[in-house]
Every structure is written in C-alpha cells, then in structure tokens.
Coordinates of C-alpha atoms in Angstrom, one line a residue:
Chain A
M1 CA -119.1 182.4 -106.1
S2 CA -119.6 179.2 -104.0
V3 CA -116.6 178.7 -101.9
R4 CA -115.5 176.6 -99.0
Q5 CA -112.7 176.4 -96.7
D6 CA -110.3 173.6 -97.2
S7 CA -107.6 171.9 -95.0
N8 CA -106.3 173.1 -91.7
T9 CA -103.5 175.1 -93.1
A10 CA -105.6 176.9 -95.6
R11 CA -108.2 177.7 -92.9
A12 CA -105.5 179.2 -90.7
R13 CA -104.6 181.6 -93.3
G14 CA -108.1 182.2 -94.5
L15 CA -107.8 180.7 -97.9
T16 CA -111.1 179.6 -99.4
H17 CA -111.5 177.1 -102.1
A18 CA -114.2 175.6 -104.2
D19 CA -114.5 172.2 -105.6
P20 CA -115.0 172.4 -109.5
K21 CA -118.2 170.2 -109.3
D22 CA -119.7 173.0 -107.1
V23 CA -118.7 175.8 -109.6
S24 CA -121.2 177.3 -111.8
L25 CA -120.6 177.5 -115.5
Q26 CA -120.7 181.4 -115.3
D27 CA -117.9 181.4 -112.6
A28 CA -115.7 178.9 -114.7
L29 CA -116.0 181.0 -117.9
T30 CA -115.4 184.2 -116.1
A31 CA -112.3 182.8 -114.4
V32 CA -110.8 181.8 -117.7
A33 CA -111.9 184.8 -119.6
D34 CA -108.9 187.0 -118.3
P35 CA -105.4 186.9 -119.8
V36 CA -103.6 187.3 -116.5
R37 CA -105.4 184.3 -115.1
R38 CA -104.7 182.2 -118.2
A39 CA -101.2 182.9 -117.9
I40 CA -101.1 181.6 -114.4
L41 CA -102.9 178.5 -115.4
R42 CA -100.4 178.0 -118.2
E43 CA -97.5 178.4 -116.0
L44 CA -99.0 176.0 -113.5
A45 CA -99.5 173.5 -116.2
G46 CA -95.9 173.3 -116.9
V47 CA -94.6 172.4 -113.5
P48 CA -95.2 169.6 -110.9
D49 CA -97.9 170.1 -108.3
W50 CA -96.9 172.1 -105.1
T51 CA -93.7 173.1 -106.7
K52 CA -94.5 176.8 -107.6
T53 CA -94.9 179.6 -105.3
C54 CA -97.0 182.6 -105.9
G55 CA -94.2 185.0 -106.0
T56 CA -92.5 183.3 -109.0
F57 CA -95.2 183.9 -111.6
D58 CA -94.1 186.2 -114.3
L59 CA -97.3 188.7 -114.2
P60 CA -97.5 192.2 -115.2
V61 CA -99.8 193.2 -112.3
T62 CA -99.5 194.5 -108.7
K63 CA -99.4 192.1 -105.7
A64 CA -102.9 193.0 -104.8
T65 CA -104.1 192.3 -108.2
R66 CA -102.3 189.1 -108.3
S67 CA -103.8 188.0 -105.1
H68 CA -107.3 188.8 -106.4
H69 CA -106.6 186.6 -109.6
F70 CA -105.4 183.7 -107.4
A71 CA -108.5 184.1 -105.3
V72 CA -110.8 184.0 -108.5
L73 CA -108.9 180.9 -109.6
R74 CA -109.5 179.1 -106.3
A75 CA -113.2 180.0 -106.2
A76 CA -113.5 178.7 -109.7
G77 CA -112.0 175.3 -108.6
L78 CA -108.9 175.8 -111.0
I79 CA -106.2 175.9 -108.4
E80 CA -105.5 174.8 -104.9
Q81 CA -103.1 176.6 -102.6
R82 CA -101.5 175.8 -99.3
D83 CA -99.0 177.4 -97.2
A84 CA -95.5 176.0 -96.4
G85 CA -94.0 178.3 -93.9
P86 CA -93.6 181.8 -95.7
R87 CA -94.3 180.3 -99.1
R88 CA -97.8 179.7 -100.8
L89 CA -97.6 176.7 -103.0
N90 CA -99.9 176.0 -105.9
R91 CA -101.5 173.0 -107.7
L92 CA -103.6 173.0 -110.9
R93 CA -106.8 171.1 -110.3
R94 CA -106.6 169.7 -113.9
A95 CA -108.4 166.3 -113.5
E96 CA -111.2 167.6 -111.3
F97 CA -111.8 170.7 -113.3
D98 CA -111.9 168.6 -116.5
D99 CA -114.5 166.4 -115.0
A100 CA -116.7 169.3 -114.3
F101 CA -116.1 171.3 -117.5
P102 CA -114.8 169.0 -120.2
G103 CA -112.4 170.6 -122.7
L104 CA -112.3 174.2 -121.2
L105 CA -108.9 173.9 -119.5
E106 CA -107.5 172.1 -122.4
L107 CA -108.7 175.0 -124.6
V108 CA -107.0 177.5 -122.4
L109 CA -103.9 175.6 -122.2
T110 CA -103.4 174.7 -125.9
S111 CA -105.3 177.5 -127.8
P112 CA -103.0 179.0 -130.5
A113 CA -105.4 181.8 -130.7
D114 CA -104.7 183.4 -127.4
R115 CA -103.5 186.7 -128.7
Chain B
M1 CA -112.6 192.5 -131.9
S2 CA -111.6 191.6 -135.5
V3 CA -114.6 192.0 -137.7
R4 CA -115.3 192.1 -141.3
Q5 CA -118.5 192.7 -143.3
D6 CA -120.2 189.9 -144.8
S7 CA -122.5 189.5 -147.8
N8 CA -124.4 192.1 -149.7
T9 CA -127.5 192.2 -147.6
A10 CA -125.5 192.4 -144.4
R11 CA -123.3 195.1 -145.7
A12 CA -126.5 197.2 -146.8
R13 CA -127.6 197.1 -143.2
G14 CA -124.1 197.5 -141.6
L15 CA -123.9 194.1 -140.1
T16 CA -120.2 193.1 -139.4
H17 CA -119.4 189.4 -138.9
A18 CA -116.1 187.6 -137.8
D19 CA -115.0 184.2 -139.0
P20 CA -114.4 182.0 -136.0
K21 CA -110.8 181.3 -137.2
D22 CA -110.0 185.1 -136.9
V23 CA -111.3 185.4 -133.3
S24 CA -109.1 185.5 -130.3
L25 CA -109.4 183.1 -127.4
Q26 CA -110.2 186.3 -125.3
D27 CA -113.1 187.3 -127.4
A28 CA -114.5 183.8 -127.8
L29 CA -114.4 183.3 -123.9
T30 CA -115.8 186.8 -123.3
A31 CA -118.7 186.2 -125.7
V32 CA -119.8 183.0 -123.9
A33 CA -119.1 184.4 -120.4
D34 CA -122.5 186.1 -120.3
P35 CA -125.7 184.4 -119.4
V36 CA -127.9 186.2 -121.8
R37 CA -125.6 185.3 -124.8
R38 CA -125.5 181.8 -123.7
A39 CA -129.4 181.7 -123.7
I40 CA -129.4 183.1 -127.2
L41 CA -126.8 180.3 -128.2
R42 CA -129.1 177.5 -126.6
E43 CA -132.2 178.9 -128.3
L44 CA -130.4 178.9 -131.7
A45 CA -129.0 175.4 -131.2
G46 CA -132.6 174.1 -130.9
V47 CA -133.9 175.4 -134.3
P48 CA -132.8 174.9 -137.9
D49 CA -130.5 177.6 -139.4
W50 CA -132.2 180.8 -140.6
T51 CA -135.5 180.1 -139.1
K52 CA -135.3 182.2 -136.0
T53 CA -135.7 185.9 -136.0
C54 CA -134.2 188.3 -133.5
G55 CA -137.5 189.4 -132.1
T56 CA -138.5 185.8 -131.0
F57 CA -135.9 185.1 -128.5
D58 CA -137.1 185.0 -124.8
L59 CA -134.6 187.5 -123.2
P60 CA -135.0 189.6 -120.1
V61 CA -133.2 192.7 -121.7
T62 CA -134.1 195.8 -123.6
K63 CA -134.0 196.0 -127.4
A64 CA -130.6 198.0 -127.3
T65 CA -129.1 195.4 -125.0
R66 CA -130.1 192.6 -127.2
S67 CA -128.7 194.3 -130.2
H68 CA -125.5 194.6 -128.2
H69 CA -125.5 190.9 -127.4
F70 CA -126.1 189.9 -131.0
A71 CA -123.2 192.1 -132.1
V72 CA -120.9 190.5 -129.7
L73 CA -121.8 187.1 -130.8
R74 CA -121.4 187.9 -134.4
A75 CA -118.0 189.4 -133.7
A76 CA -116.9 186.2 -131.9
G77 CA -117.8 184.1 -134.8
L78 CA -120.8 182.4 -133.0
I79 CA -123.7 183.5 -135.1
E80 CA -124.5 184.7 -138.5
Q81 CA -127.3 187.1 -139.3
R82 CA -128.9 188.2 -142.5
D83 CA -131.9 190.4 -143.3
A84 CA -135.0 189.1 -145.2
G85 CA -137.1 192.0 -145.7
P86 CA -138.0 193.4 -142.3
R87 CA -136.9 190.2 -140.4
R88 CA -133.4 189.5 -139.3
L89 CA -132.5 185.7 -139.4
N90 CA -130.0 184.0 -137.4
R91 CA -127.7 180.9 -137.8
L92 CA -125.4 179.3 -135.1
R93 CA -122.0 178.9 -136.6
R94 CA -121.6 175.6 -134.8
A95 CA -119.1 173.7 -137.0
E96 CA -116.9 176.6 -137.8
F97 CA -116.7 177.7 -134.1
D98 CA -116.0 174.0 -133.0
D99 CA -113.1 174.0 -135.4
A100 CA -111.6 177.1 -133.9
F101 CA -112.5 176.4 -130.2
P102 CA -113.0 172.7 -129.8
G103 CA -115.5 171.9 -127.1
L104 CA -116.3 175.4 -125.9
L105 CA -119.8 175.7 -127.6
E106 CA -120.6 172.1 -126.7
L107 CA -120.0 173.0 -123.0
V108 CA -122.1 176.0 -123.2
L109 CA -125.0 174.2 -124.8
T110 CA -124.9 171.0 -122.6
S111 CA -123.4 172.0 -119.3
P112 CA -125.9 171.1 -116.4
A113 CA -124.0 173.8 -114.2
D114 CA -125.3 176.8 -115.9
R115 CA -127.1 178.2 -112.8

C-alpha cells in the first residue's frame, strides 16, 4: 500500500497514513472487505471527529489484530489517527474518501445486507 | 455464500447462481476485491448480454482459476451464465446488482485508480 507519514505527532509515534487520492481501488476494496474493519468504520461514523480512542471500540479481536486493522484503514485513506498523550484518537476521512471512491463508504455504512 | 440453481440448462451442468438481493455485503465486496474478477466485469460491461463466451476473456490465469473466478462472480450475483451447446455465455447482472449494492459496480467499472 502507498503510505506516507503525516503530522509531527504521528511521525513521532511511527504512524503512517495515506491520502485517499493516492490509494488504489484494490487497497480501498480490500480495506472494506473485512467485517471487523467495517465495524470500526461504522462506530467512527457515529461519533464526532477526534473523540473516539482506539481502546473504546467493541471488537472481538486481540490488541495486535486490532492494531493491524487500524493500520490497514490508515493505509487505505479511511481513517486518520493522532496521539494525545496516552490516547490515540480517530477520525473517519469521510469526505476525502468519498471524493476518491464515490459511494463505497456510504455502502459500507448503510448496507442492510451486512450479515 | 448463498447460492441457488438457476434454469434448466444451468442445472444440467451444475451451475449455481445467487440473486444479488440474497448476497451479503461481505460476499459482494470479496467478489470485487480481486483484480482478475474486476477485469472480467469490465470486459463483460463492454459487450451485449449473452454474447461473450468464457474462453474469450483475456486473463493471465489457468483454466481452473478462471472457473473459480466465474463461480465467485455467479455466487455474488454479479454475472449469469448459461450454456449454448459447447459454449458458456455470460451476462453482467448490472441492474440487479446496482439495486442491491448501489454504486459498487459503477466504481469497479469506472475507477481510474485501479492500478
């Protein structure tokens, strides 16, 4: 995946991000083709930007797996993360991702067929 | 994947199909999150229904792998196949799939970021 480092805080902690416009369709589709990652996106869509910390997501996976999923979502341009002291805060990159992949995030957030 | 058999001809050859409205978001996303399957969908989008045979797709994979990809696309409600003598003909289920997963197929067929 094409990634770049973003912001001083993120660089300090080694977080890499990708801008949605630099993300391939393959990486965008792979990112959303996972039920845990879709659960993260839906939880983030329901709260204001930069209010939800990584530890507060209700996910049936280990901490290491959770970190992997967040990394995939950053690399796909779907979320942005920044550290505030000991907490890692999250933002859904809804508008930017919509510009790059129209309709895809909306489908993930609203599909009644996600079973 | 939820599949059902469809039409007398298809049943005779063991082809299973799924109606897009019975397909999960997971199966729909998994189906399009593969570059070979997206290539099949794009080729089909460029020709009239029931005019393209399986052997005429330009794909860098073995015959067995090709058959697997077609089966995944049938099970995701993306294509319909029927046999006409020795030839297997294809149809993109564009309208039905659009109804079930608005925008997804359009993204696959038009994205300039598919690299």
